[in-house]
GROMACS .gro file of C-alpha atoms in nm:
model
  501
    1MET     CA    1   0.000   0.000   0.000
    2SER     CA    2   0.108   0.360  -0.063
    3HIS     CA    3   0.151   0.644   0.184
    4VAL     CA    4  -0.145   0.883   0.157
    5PRO     CA    5  -0.183   1.219   0.336
    6LEU     CA    6  -0.468   1.215   0.585
    7ARG     CA    7  -0.609   1.518   0.407
    8ASP     CA    8  -0.668   1.308   0.092
    9LEU     CA    9  -0.817   1.020   0.290
   10LEU     CA   10  -1.073   1.243   0.463
   11ALA     CA   11  -1.187   1.384   0.127
   12GLY     CA   12  -1.281   1.038  -0.001
   13PRO     CA   13  -1.619   0.863  -0.017
   14ASP     CA   14  -1.760   0.766   0.326
   15LEU     CA   15  -1.450   0.905   0.499
   16ASN     CA   16  -1.578   1.260   0.444
   17GLN     CA   17  -1.853   1.177   0.695
   18LEU     CA   18  -1.606   1.153   0.984
   19THR     CA   19  -1.611   1.417   1.258
   20VAL     CA   20  -1.266   1.562   1.326
   21LEU     CA   21  -1.178   1.623   1.693
   22THR     CA   22  -0.819   1.698   1.604
   23ALA     CA   23  -0.621   1.627   1.288
   24SER     CA   24  -0.282   1.659   1.123
   25PRO     CA   25  -0.376   1.685   0.754
   26GLU     CA   26  -0.023   1.632   0.622
   27ARG     CA   27   0.040   1.318   0.834
   28LEU     CA   28   0.096   1.018   0.609
   29VAL     CA   29  -0.108   0.700   0.654
   30SER     CA   30   0.017   0.370   0.514
   31SER     CA   31  -0.209   0.095   0.653
   32VAL     CA   32  -0.541   0.025   0.823
   33ARG     CA   33  -0.593  -0.175   1.145
   34VAL     CA   34  -0.904  -0.281   1.334
   35ILE     CA   35  -0.901  -0.325   1.713
   36ASP     CA   36  -1.163  -0.432   1.964
   37LYS     CA   37  -0.956  -0.346   2.276
   38LEU     CA   38  -0.796  -0.009   2.357
   39THR     CA   39  -0.484  -0.188   2.482
   40ASP     CA   40  -0.418  -0.302   2.123
   41LEU     CA   41  -0.320   0.058   2.037
   42ARG     CA   42   0.026  -0.003   2.186
   43SER     CA   43   0.098  -0.265   1.916
   44ALA     CA   44  -0.054  -0.081   1.620
   45PRO     CA   45   0.191  -0.024   1.329
   46ARG     CA   46   0.349   0.313   1.269
   47ASP     CA   47   0.147   0.550   1.043
   48SER     CA   48  -0.154   0.321   1.066
   49PHE     CA   49  -0.519   0.427   1.043
   50VAL     CA   50  -0.680   0.251   1.341
   51VAL     CA   51  -1.054   0.175   1.341
   52VAL     CA   52  -1.175   0.117   1.698
   53LEU     CA   53  -1.486  -0.101   1.703
   54PRO     CA   54  -1.790   0.017   1.904
   55THR     CA   55  -1.727  -0.234   2.186
   56ALA     CA   56  -1.391  -0.072   2.256
   57SER     CA   57  -1.496   0.284   2.169
   58VAL     CA   58  -1.739   0.297   2.463
   59GLN     CA   59  -1.434   0.268   2.691
   60ALA     CA   60  -1.275   0.582   2.544
   61ARG     CA   61  -1.321   0.801   2.850
   62GLY     CA   62  -1.132   0.900   3.163
   63HIS     CA   63  -0.767   0.833   3.244
   64LEU     CA   64  -0.774   0.486   3.081
   65PHE     CA   65  -0.823   0.645   2.740
   66ASP     CA   66  -0.549   0.898   2.815
   67ILE     CA   67  -0.315   0.604   2.874
   68ALA     CA   68  -0.432   0.440   2.550
   69MET     CA   69  -0.362   0.764   2.359
   70ARG     CA   70  -0.009   0.779   2.500
   71ASP     CA   71   0.043   0.417   2.390
   72ALA     CA   72  -0.078   0.512   2.043
   73THR     CA   73   0.159   0.807   2.016
   74ALA     CA   74   0.446   0.587   2.129
   75SER     CA   75   0.363   0.338   1.853
   76GLY     CA   76   0.350   0.618   1.593
   77VAL     CA   77  -0.020   0.567   1.505
   78GLY     CA   78  -0.135   0.818   1.240
   79ALA     CA   79  -0.511   0.833   1.306
   80ILE     CA   80  -0.770   0.680   1.537
   81VAL     CA   81  -1.141   0.650   1.455
   82LEU     CA   82  -1.390   0.586   1.735
   83ASN     CA   83  -1.726   0.430   1.646
   84GLY     CA   84  -2.068   0.466   1.803
   85ILE     CA   85  -1.998   0.736   2.063
   86ASP     CA   86  -2.070   1.108   2.089
   87ALA     CA   87  -1.798   1.375   2.084
   88THR     CA   88  -1.894   1.484   2.436
   89ALA     CA   89  -1.784   1.142   2.570
   90VAL     CA   90  -1.422   1.202   2.468
   91GLU     CA   91  -1.215   1.370   2.739
   92SER     CA   92  -1.043   1.696   2.646
   93THR     CA   93  -0.716   1.561   2.788
   94ALA     CA   94  -0.714   1.281   2.530
   95VAL     CA   95  -0.775   1.535   2.252
   96ARG     CA   96  -0.481   1.746   2.375
   97ILE     CA   97  -0.252   1.439   2.384
   98ALA     CA   98  -0.348   1.354   2.027
   99ASN     CA   99  -0.303   1.710   1.906
  100ARG     CA  100   0.035   1.748   2.075
  101ASN     CA  101   0.166   1.431   1.908
  102ALA     CA  102   0.017   1.485   1.559
  103VAL     CA  103  -0.228   1.197   1.595
  104SER     CA  104  -0.566   1.254   1.430
  105LEU     CA  105  -0.865   1.169   1.648
  106LEU     CA  106  -1.187   1.111   1.456
  107LEU     CA  107  -1.548   1.002   1.520
  108ALA     CA  108  -1.757   0.791   1.281
  109PRO     CA  109  -2.135   0.844   1.267
  110VAL     CA  110  -2.357   0.557   1.374
  111SER     CA  111  -2.486   0.525   1.016
  112LEU     CA  112  -2.136   0.446   0.885
  113GLU     CA  113  -2.066   0.081   0.950
  114PRO     CA  114  -1.706  -0.004   1.050
  115THR     CA  115  -1.676  -0.246   0.757
  116ARG     CA  116  -1.754   0.033   0.508
  117LEU     CA  117  -1.504   0.254   0.684
  118ILE     CA  118  -1.234  -0.012   0.662
  119VAL     CA  119  -1.306  -0.077   0.292
  120ALA     CA  120  -1.296   0.297   0.215
  121VAL     CA  121  -0.954   0.338   0.380
  122SER     CA  122  -0.819   0.022   0.214
  123GLU     CA  123  -0.931   0.137  -0.131
  124ALA     CA  124  -0.778   0.481  -0.080
  125LEU     CA  125  -0.448   0.325   0.026
  126ALA     CA  126  -0.448   0.067  -0.253
  127GLY     CA  127  -0.367   0.319  -0.523
  128ASP     CA  128  -0.498   0.590  -0.755
  129ALA     CA  129  -0.708   0.371  -0.984
  130ILE     CA  130  -0.895   0.200  -0.702
  131SER     CA  131  -0.944   0.533  -0.526
  132ALA     CA  132  -1.101   0.681  -0.838
  133LEU     CA  133  -1.328   0.380  -0.886
  134ALA     CA  134  -1.433   0.400  -0.521
  135ARG     CA  135  -1.539   0.764  -0.564
  136ILE     CA  136  -1.729   0.686  -0.881
  137ASP     CA  137  -1.907   0.390  -0.721
  138ALA     CA  138  -1.995   0.598  -0.417
  139ALA     CA  139  -2.135   0.869  -0.645
  140ARG     CA  140  -2.346   0.616  -0.834
  141ARG     CA  141  -2.491   0.484  -0.509
  142LEU     CA  142  -2.553   0.827  -0.354
  143LEU     CA  143  -2.701   0.974  -0.673
  144ALA     CA  144  -2.944   0.684  -0.711
  145SER     CA  145  -3.070   0.748  -0.360
  146ALA     CA  146  -3.097   1.125  -0.412
  147GLU     CA  147  -3.290   1.084  -0.736
  148THR     CA  148  -3.566   0.885  -0.564
  149ARG     CA  149  -3.640   1.156  -0.307
  150THR     CA  150  -3.981   1.321  -0.318
  151HIS     CA  151  -3.861   1.680  -0.269
  152ASP     CA  152  -3.550   1.898  -0.315
  153ARG     CA  153  -3.409   1.643  -0.558
  154ARG     CA  154  -3.179   1.888  -0.734
  155ALA     CA  155  -3.014   1.992  -0.407
  156ALA     CA  156  -2.991   1.628  -0.296
  157ILE     CA  157  -2.815   1.530  -0.618
  158LEU     CA  158  -2.557   1.807  -0.583
  159LEU     CA  159  -2.500   1.712  -0.219
  160ALA     CA  160  -2.452   1.346  -0.315
  161ALA     CA  161  -2.189   1.437  -0.573
  162SER     CA  162  -2.018   1.668  -0.325
  163ASP     CA  163  -2.001   1.387  -0.069
  164ALA     CA  164  -1.853   1.146  -0.322
  165LEU     CA  165  -1.582   1.388  -0.435
  166GLY     CA  166  -1.517   1.560  -0.105
  167THR     CA  167  -1.555   1.904  -0.264
  168ARG     CA  168  -1.833   2.144  -0.361
  169VAL     CA  169  -2.030   2.041  -0.669
  170THR     CA  170  -2.275   2.296  -0.810
  171ALA     CA  171  -2.493   2.370  -1.113
  172ARG     CA  172  -2.322   2.663  -1.287
  173GLN     CA  173  -2.095   2.769  -1.570
  174PRO     CA  174  -1.761   2.597  -1.504
  175ALA     CA  175  -1.437   2.784  -1.459
  176HIS     CA  176  -1.146   2.705  -1.689
  177GLY     CA  177  -1.002   2.361  -1.619
  178GLU     CA  178  -1.274   2.247  -1.377
  179PRO     CA  179  -1.421   1.897  -1.419
  180ALA     CA  180  -1.768   1.964  -1.561
  181ALA     CA  181  -2.046   1.814  -1.772
  182PRO     CA  182  -2.344   1.968  -1.954
  183VAL     CA  183  -2.697   1.906  -1.830
  184LEU     CA  184  -2.884   1.809  -2.147
  185VAL     CA  185  -3.262   1.844  -2.120
  186ASP     CA  186  -3.463   1.763  -2.433
  187GLY     CA  187  -3.149   1.791  -2.641
  188SER     CA  188  -3.037   2.136  -2.524
  189VAL     CA  189  -2.793   2.247  -2.254
  190ASP     CA  190  -2.982   2.371  -1.948
  191THR     CA  191  -2.677   2.430  -1.727
  192PHE     CA  192  -2.351   2.259  -1.628
  193ILE     CA  193  -2.244   2.050  -1.330
  194ALA     CA  194  -1.901   2.165  -1.210
  195ALA     CA  195  -1.674   2.047  -0.930
  196GLU     CA  196  -1.438   2.279  -0.746
  197VAL     CA  197  -1.074   2.169  -0.763
  198SER     CA  198  -0.851   2.204  -0.457
  199ASP     CA  199  -0.482   2.289  -0.487
  200GLU     CA  200  -0.395   1.940  -0.359
  201ALA     CA  201  -0.608   1.746  -0.612
  202ARG     CA  202  -0.426   1.449  -0.766
  203GLY     CA  203  -0.467   1.281  -1.102
  204SER     CA  204  -0.692   1.007  -0.965
  205TRP     CA  205  -0.927   1.267  -0.818
  206ILE     CA  206  -0.950   1.453  -1.150
  207VAL     CA  207  -1.034   1.128  -1.330
  208ALA     CA  208  -1.303   1.049  -1.074
  209ALA     CA  209  -1.439   1.405  -1.082
  210ARG     CA  210  -1.487   1.395  -1.458
  211ALA     CA  211  -1.685   1.072  -1.432
  212VAL     CA  212  -1.885   1.189  -1.130
  213THR     CA  213  -1.983   1.523  -1.288
  214THR     CA  214  -2.110   1.331  -1.592
  215LEU     CA  215  -2.316   1.096  -1.373
  216THR     CA  216  -2.445   1.395  -1.178
  217ALA     CA  217  -2.536   1.589  -1.492
  218ASP     CA  218  -2.736   1.291  -1.622
  219ALA     CA  219  -2.925   1.257  -1.292
  220TYR     CA  220  -2.982   1.633  -1.273
  221ALA     CA  221  -3.118   1.635  -1.630
  222ARG     CA  222  -3.361   1.352  -1.553
  223VAL     CA  223  -3.493   1.542  -1.252
  224ILE     CA  224  -3.539   1.864  -1.453
  225ALA     CA  225  -3.717   1.676  -1.733
  226ASP     CA  226  -3.943   1.504  -1.479
  227GLU     CA  227  -4.023   1.838  -1.313
  228ARG     CA  228  -4.112   1.990  -1.649
  229ARG     CA  229  -4.338   1.698  -1.740
  230THR     CA  230  -4.514   1.736  -1.406
  231GLU     CA  231  -4.548   2.111  -1.459
  232LEU     CA  232  -4.673   2.082  -1.817
  233ALA     CA  233  -4.912   1.787  -1.767
  234PRO     CA  234  -5.215   2.005  -1.677
  235LEU     CA  235  -5.120   2.244  -1.958
  236ALA     CA  236  -5.120   1.957  -2.207
  237ASP     CA  237  -5.483   1.879  -2.118
  238ARG     CA  238  -5.575   2.245  -2.160
  239GLY     CA  239  -5.385   2.256  -2.489
  240ARG     CA  240  -5.585   1.964  -2.626
  241LEU     CA  241  -5.904   2.142  -2.522
  242LEU     CA  242  -5.791   2.458  -2.702
  243GLY     CA  243  -5.731   2.252  -3.015
  244GLU     CA  244  -6.083   2.112  -2.993
  245LEU     CA  245  -6.227   2.463  -2.951
  246LEU     CA  246  -6.048   2.574  -3.267
  247LEU     CA  247  -6.164   2.281  -3.480
  248ALA     CA  248  -6.503   2.177  -3.336
  249PRO     CA  249  -6.826   2.250  -3.526
  250ASP     CA  250  -7.063   2.509  -3.384
  251SER     CA  251  -7.291   2.238  -3.243
  252GLU     CA  252  -7.017   2.118  -3.004
  253ARG     CA  253  -6.870   2.453  -2.907
  254VAL     CA  254  -7.106   2.538  -2.618
  255GLN     CA  255  -7.017   2.218  -2.432
  256LEU     CA  256  -6.644   2.270  -2.494
  257VAL     CA  257  -6.660   2.629  -2.367
  258SER     CA  258  -6.830   2.508  -2.050
  259HIS     CA  259  -6.560   2.245  -2.000
  260ALA     CA  260  -6.289   2.507  -2.060
  261ARG     CA  261  -6.431   2.722  -1.781
  262THR     CA  262  -6.434   2.419  -1.550
  263VAL     CA  263  -6.061   2.349  -1.599
  264GLY     CA  264  -5.966   2.713  -1.545
  265LEU     CA  265  -5.910   2.835  -1.900
  266PRO     CA  266  -6.004   3.206  -1.927
  267VAL     CA  267  -6.208   3.130  -2.235
  268ASP     CA  268  -6.425   3.439  -2.183
  269GLY     CA  269  -6.121   3.668  -2.180
  270TRP     CA  270  -5.891   3.797  -2.453
  271HIS     CA  271  -5.688   3.562  -2.673
  272GLN     CA  272  -5.393   3.598  -2.908
  273VAL     CA  273  -5.266   3.310  -3.119
  274LEU     CA  274  -4.916   3.251  -3.256
  275ARG     CA  275  -4.897   2.988  -3.530
  276PHE     CA  276  -4.570   2.828  -3.638
  277GLU     CA  277  -4.456   2.654  -3.955
  278LEU     CA  278  -4.174   2.400  -3.929
  279SER     CA  279  -3.952   2.258  -4.201
  280SER     CA  280  -3.605   2.111  -4.241
  281SER     CA  281  -3.324   2.346  -4.342
  282LEU     CA  282  -3.188   2.068  -4.566
  283ASP     CA  283  -3.516   1.999  -4.743
  284LEU     CA  284  -3.784   2.267  -4.717
  285GLY     CA  285  -4.043   2.017  -4.836
  286ALA     CA  286  -3.951   1.753  -4.578
  287THR     CA  287  -4.210   1.658  -4.320
  288ILE     CA  288  -4.129   1.712  -3.954
  289SER     CA  289  -4.229   1.406  -3.749
  290ALA     CA  290  -4.506   1.421  -3.490
  291ASP     CA  291  -4.255   1.350  -3.213
  292GLN     CA  292  -4.041   1.642  -3.329
  293VAL     CA  293  -4.344   1.872  -3.338
  294ASP     CA  294  -4.436   1.767  -2.984
  295ALA     CA  295  -4.079   1.822  -2.861
  296ILE     CA  296  -4.060   2.164  -3.025
  297SER     CA  297  -4.402   2.262  -2.886
  298ALA     CA  298  -4.292   2.165  -2.535
  299ALA     CA  299  -3.963   2.356  -2.569
  300MET     CA  300  -4.139   2.668  -2.697
  301LEU     CA  301  -4.407   2.656  -2.426
  302HIS     CA  302  -4.151   2.612  -2.149
  303ALA     CA  303  -3.945   2.903  -2.285
  304VAL     CA  304  -4.230   3.154  -2.318
  305ARG     CA  305  -4.377   3.063  -1.979
  306ALA     CA  306  -4.035   3.107  -1.819
  307GLU     CA  307  -3.932   3.426  -2.001
  308ILE     CA  308  -4.261   3.605  -2.082
  309ASP     CA  309  -4.538   3.498  -1.842
  310ALA     CA  310  -4.730   3.190  -1.728
  311LYS     CA  311  -5.048   3.266  -1.926
  312TRP     CA  312  -4.948   3.072  -2.236
  313HIS     CA  313  -5.078   2.736  -2.356
  314SER     CA  314  -4.985   2.527  -2.658
  315THR     CA  315  -5.180   2.315  -2.901
  316ARG     CA  316  -5.136   2.215  -3.261
  317ILE     CA  317  -5.332   2.187  -3.581
  318GLY     CA  318  -5.190   1.922  -3.809
  319GLY     CA  319  -4.814   1.962  -3.804
  320GLU     CA  320  -4.820   2.326  -3.698
  321PRO     CA  321  -4.776   2.421  -3.330
  322LEU     CA  322  -4.980   2.705  -3.185
  323LEU     CA  323  -4.912   2.915  -2.876
  324VAL     CA  324  -5.215   3.083  -2.721
  325HIS     CA  325  -5.200   3.376  -2.480
  326SER     CA  326  -5.521   3.403  -2.277
  327VAL     CA  327  -5.584   3.678  -2.021
  328ASP     CA  328  -5.886   3.800  -1.825
  329ALA     CA  329  -5.849   4.171  -1.907
  330ASP     CA  330  -5.793   4.355  -2.236
  331PRO     CA  331  -5.412   4.369  -2.274
  332GLY     CA  332  -5.427   4.686  -2.484
  333PRO     CA  333  -5.128   4.809  -2.687
  334SER     CA  334  -4.884   4.599  -2.483
  335ALA     CA  335  -5.020   4.284  -2.652
  336ALA     CA  336  -4.819   4.349  -2.967
  337ARG     CA  337  -4.491   4.378  -2.774
  338THR     CA  338  -4.571   4.069  -2.565
  339ALA     CA  339  -4.657   3.863  -2.873
  340LEU     CA  340  -4.343   3.966  -3.061
  341ALA     CA  341  -4.125   3.886  -2.758
  342ALA     CA  342  -4.297   3.549  -2.722
  343ALA     CA  343  -4.251   3.470  -3.092
  344THR     CA  344  -3.881   3.555  -3.075
  345THR     CA  345  -3.836   3.347  -2.759
  346ALA     CA  346  -4.024   3.052  -2.911
  347LEU     CA  347  -3.823   3.061  -3.235
  348THR     CA  348  -3.498   3.062  -3.037
  349ALA     CA  349  -3.615   2.767  -2.826
  350ALA     CA  350  -3.719   2.568  -3.135
  351ARG     CA  351  -3.388   2.625  -3.311
  352LYS     CA  352  -3.197   2.539  -2.997
  353ARG     CA  353  -3.392   2.215  -2.964
  354PHE     CA  354  -3.339   2.117  -3.331
  355PRO     CA  355  -3.057   2.324  -3.484
  356GLY     CA  356  -3.148   2.210  -3.836
  357ILE     CA  357  -3.503   2.341  -3.821
  358VAL     CA  358  -3.655   2.630  -4.020
  359VAL     CA  359  -3.936   2.791  -3.822
  360ARG     CA  360  -4.159   3.089  -3.899
  361CYS     CA  361  -4.438   3.251  -3.701
  362GLY     CA  362  -4.762   3.431  -3.779
  363ILE     CA  363  -4.913   3.644  -3.502
  364GLY     CA  364  -5.289   3.692  -3.485
  365ALA     CA  365  -5.466   3.994  -3.341
  366VAL     CA  366  -5.620   4.001  -2.993
  367HIS     CA  367  -5.985   3.894  -2.986
  368ARG     CA  368  -6.231   3.818  -2.709
  369GLN     CA  369  -6.416   3.500  -2.604
  370ALA     CA  370  -6.425   3.162  -2.777
  371GLU     CA  371  -6.520   3.307  -3.113
  372GLY     CA  372  -6.234   3.552  -3.079
  373LEU     CA  373  -5.997   3.260  -3.018
  374ARG     CA  374  -6.089   3.121  -3.358
  375THR     CA  375  -6.057   3.461  -3.521
  376SER     CA  376  -5.708   3.512  -3.379
  377ALA     CA  377  -5.609   3.166  -3.503
  378THR     CA  378  -5.732   3.257  -3.852
  379ASP     CA  379  -5.535   3.582  -3.833
  380ALA     CA  380  -5.223   3.390  -3.734
  381LYS     CA  381  -5.264   3.149  -4.024
  382ALA     CA  382  -5.297   3.437  -4.269
  383ALA     CA  383  -4.995   3.617  -4.123
  384LEU     CA  384  -4.795   3.295  -4.146
  385ALA     CA  385  -4.865   3.285  -4.520
  386VAL     CA  386  -4.710   3.631  -4.555
  387THR     CA  387  -4.380   3.507  -4.407
  388ARG     CA  388  -4.340   3.291  -4.716
  389GLN     CA  389  -4.439   3.566  -4.963
  390ALA     CA  390  -4.197   3.827  -4.829
  391LYS     CA  391  -3.873   3.877  -5.022
  392PRO     CA  392  -3.656   3.798  -4.838
  393GLN     CA  393  -3.870   3.565  -4.634
  394ARG     CA  394  -3.947   3.688  -4.282
  395ASP     CA  395  -3.935   3.486  -3.960
  396VAL     CA  396  -4.225   3.665  -3.791
  397VAL     CA  397  -4.525   3.856  -3.928
  398ALA     CA  398  -4.798   4.010  -3.714
  399ILE     CA  399  -5.139   4.056  -3.872
  400ASP     CA  400  -5.176   4.399  -3.707
  401ALA     CA  401  -4.860   4.524  -3.881
  402LEU     CA  402  -4.979   4.450  -4.236
  403GLY     CA  403  -5.177   4.770  -4.291
  404LEU     CA  404  -5.384   4.756  -4.611
  405ASN     CA  405  -5.237   4.415  -4.697
  406ARG     CA  406  -5.433   4.272  -4.405
  407MET     CA  407  -5.754   4.279  -4.607
  408LEU     CA  408  -5.595   4.072  -4.883
  409VAL     CA  409  -5.442   3.832  -4.633
  410GLU     CA  410  -5.772   3.778  -4.453
  411TRP     CA  411  -5.950   3.737  -4.786
  412TYR     CA  412  -5.704   3.469  -4.891
  413ALA     CA  413  -5.736   3.290  -4.555
  414SER     CA  414  -6.081   3.171  -4.663
  415ASP     CA  415  -6.093   2.811  -4.789
  416ASN     CA  416  -6.331   2.913  -5.071
  417THR     CA  417  -6.095   3.189  -5.183
  418ARG     CA  418  -5.798   2.957  -5.196
  419ALA     CA  419  -5.997   2.708  -5.400
  420SER     CA  420  -6.097   2.981  -5.648
  421VAL     CA  421  -5.738   3.103  -5.680
  422ASP     CA  422  -5.615   2.748  -5.740
  423ASP     CA  423  -5.876   2.693  -6.013
  424LEU     CA  424  -5.798   3.022  -6.188
  425LEU     CA  425  -5.420   2.970  -6.196
  426ALA     CA  426  -5.421   2.590  -6.240
  427PRO     CA  427  -5.287   2.597  -6.602
  428LEU     CA  428  -4.980   2.788  -6.485
  429VAL     CA  429  -4.930   2.576  -6.171
  430GLU     CA  430  -4.924   2.264  -6.389
  431LEU     CA  431  -4.605   2.395  -6.555
  432GLY     CA  432  -4.410   2.307  -6.240
  433PRO     CA  433  -4.294   2.512  -5.939
  434ALA     CA  434  -4.022   2.721  -6.107
  435ALA     CA  435  -4.209   2.792  -6.432
  436ALA     CA  436  -4.532   2.865  -6.244
  437GLU     CA  437  -4.366   3.121  -6.016
  438GLU     CA  438  -4.196   3.291  -6.310
  439ALA     CA  439  -4.524   3.319  -6.501
  440ILE     CA  440  -4.728   3.440  -6.202
  441ARG     CA  441  -4.466   3.700  -6.102
  442THR     CA  442  -4.455   3.825  -6.461
  443LEU     CA  443  -4.834   3.857  -6.470
  444GLN     CA  444  -4.842   4.031  -6.132
  445ALA     CA  445  -4.570   4.281  -6.234
  446TYR     CA  446  -4.761   4.365  -6.554
  447LEU     CA  447  -5.094   4.415  -6.373
  448ASP     CA  448  -4.940   4.605  -6.079
  449HIS     CA  449  -4.787   4.862  -6.317
  450GLN     CA  450  -5.098   4.961  -6.515
  451ASN     CA  451  -5.047   4.703  -6.789
  452SER     CA  452  -4.706   4.846  -6.886
  453PRO     CA  453  -4.467   4.587  -7.034
  454ALA     CA  454  -4.181   4.836  -7.003
  455ARG     CA  455  -4.238   4.892  -6.629
  456ALA     CA  456  -4.285   4.518  -6.573
  457ALA     CA  457  -3.959   4.445  -6.757
  458GLU     CA  458  -3.779   4.700  -6.539
  459VAL     CA  459  -3.910   4.538  -6.217
  460LEU     CA  460  -3.834   4.185  -6.339
  461ARG     CA  461  -3.496   4.291  -6.483
  462VAL     CA  462  -3.563   4.133  -6.820
  463HIS     CA  463  -3.602   4.270  -7.175
  464ARG     CA  464  -3.940   4.416  -7.269
  465GLN     CA  465  -3.977   4.166  -7.552
  466THR     CA  466  -3.936   3.887  -7.295
  467VAL     CA  467  -4.235   4.027  -7.104
  468HIS     CA  468  -4.440   4.041  -7.430
  469TYR     CA  469  -4.349   3.681  -7.507
  470ARG     CA  470  -4.438   3.560  -7.158
  471LEU     CA  471  -4.770   3.749  -7.149
  472ASN     CA  472  -4.881   3.606  -7.483
  473LYS     CA  473  -4.805   3.257  -7.359
  474ILE     CA  474  -4.978   3.319  -7.022
  475THR     CA  475  -5.300   3.454  -7.177
  476ARG     CA  476  -5.321   3.155  -7.411
  477GLN     CA  477  -5.272   2.910  -7.123
  478LEU     CA  478  -5.525   3.083  -6.896
  479GLY     CA  479  -5.773   3.167  -7.171
  480VAL     CA  480  -5.826   3.522  -7.039
  481ASP     CA  481  -5.866   3.868  -7.189
  482LEU     CA  482  -5.637   4.119  -7.018
  483ALA     CA  483  -5.835   4.404  -7.172
  484ASP     CA  484  -6.132   4.311  -6.950
  485PRO     CA  485  -6.110   4.513  -6.619
  486GLU     CA  486  -6.290   4.246  -6.414
  487GLN     CA  487  -6.061   3.970  -6.538
  488ARG     CA  488  -5.756   4.190  -6.471
  489LEU     CA  489  -5.868   4.253  -6.109
  490ALA     CA  490  -5.939   3.885  -6.048
  491LEU     CA  491  -5.600   3.785  -6.186
  492GLN     CA  492  -5.417   4.056  -5.990
  493LEU     CA  493  -5.572   3.939  -5.662
  494ALA     CA  494  -5.513   3.574  -5.751
  495CYS     CA  495  -5.144   3.633  -5.828
  496ARG     CA  496  -5.085   3.815  -5.500
  497ALA     CA  497  -5.275   3.553  -5.302
  498TRP     CA  498  -5.100   3.259  -5.470
  499LEU     CA  499  -4.757   3.405  -5.391
  500MET     CA  500  -4.850   3.415  -5.021
  501ARG     CA  501  -4.860   3.038  -4.991
   0.00000   0.00000   0.00000
């Protein structure tokens, strides 16, 4: 066995539970001995760590123990651990003898069995690798116990790791060079677990600390995720109810509104809906899985409730998540600022959760009562369409900020309108995505500039003859007369609406 400073021993698993009556931290310890009689101290090896069993520890009082301490100092004992007695039972004279002769006098708690104490000392003395493994095993055992607690689980986990490493372990940004591990919750870093490093830390401790901080971070993450699930469970039920309110036919709405009041949703108050569109940055046409949508919805809801306020709920329609802000009183002009802040927060949370995601948001206006909830959702859907039409595309569009364009957006939000637009422009759409967009943008530029091929060519940055050629082809394909004012108006609206999709 190696010679280990007492300081290092007392920082190890289990041994950090010992009460120090007096200690010489730099004193080297080279072996462990167990005795069941105080008289055996006179024959204990030099620099030994002596564990006194409870049957002998109860005799550690009065002048007899003073004699035993003098025997121990004569033998060169390094440390003595008494088991099963209180500190008040140890005479001050014995403490002074130990202190004067650089012998450490320690007390073990009743909960720490002598066998565990002996094993802990033996492992620490056996070498660096075994010492590191002992710390890691102790951390695993202590963390498992802390994780099953019913309250203060985060604090219990940090305390367990601190006990295993013999140093302070906290949830924070680590300093340079500290053993640390990220706490990954739902795929994103929530915080870090970091262990303070003492000046005397050895290589084996650093190895153990790196493993223990990783184990601790995993346990800490599980607790945070469990807490969030518990917190969001009632919100999930309310979110499903909101989804039903948005989609249910009129005949079912009265019953749903009554149920919403029962579960505490302020359905009679003011509502504002944020609707999100998700796609992959690698393939804009790729479908985002239902599990991904759920994970993103949860991340966005947690973020806005934490950073904005707790009056948000989430639901989804198809593959598009919705965030709904419901309040009892009219929010007034502040609603626009709150909604924009929430949209920005939600987009950040979604991109943090899935870095490869493209996400855009449409913000509806504030409306009152259950019917207003639907109206705000329709607004949000229309505003979301504008994010795609904008050049360059915009991440967030609020319906209230569209000015005169709002009328066109709301008109196009109608299912009947979209069907009419699709029918009118179908011959161009059948040309394929790229050709269809070129034709429809050419037609829109011509109609928007008072039927001037020259102005349209300038906007499109093509030759005027190119515009003439395209228009002749477009009118043949659509079978329309651009000299007819009614047909021109219908086509102009249809082109603008189609480019919103």
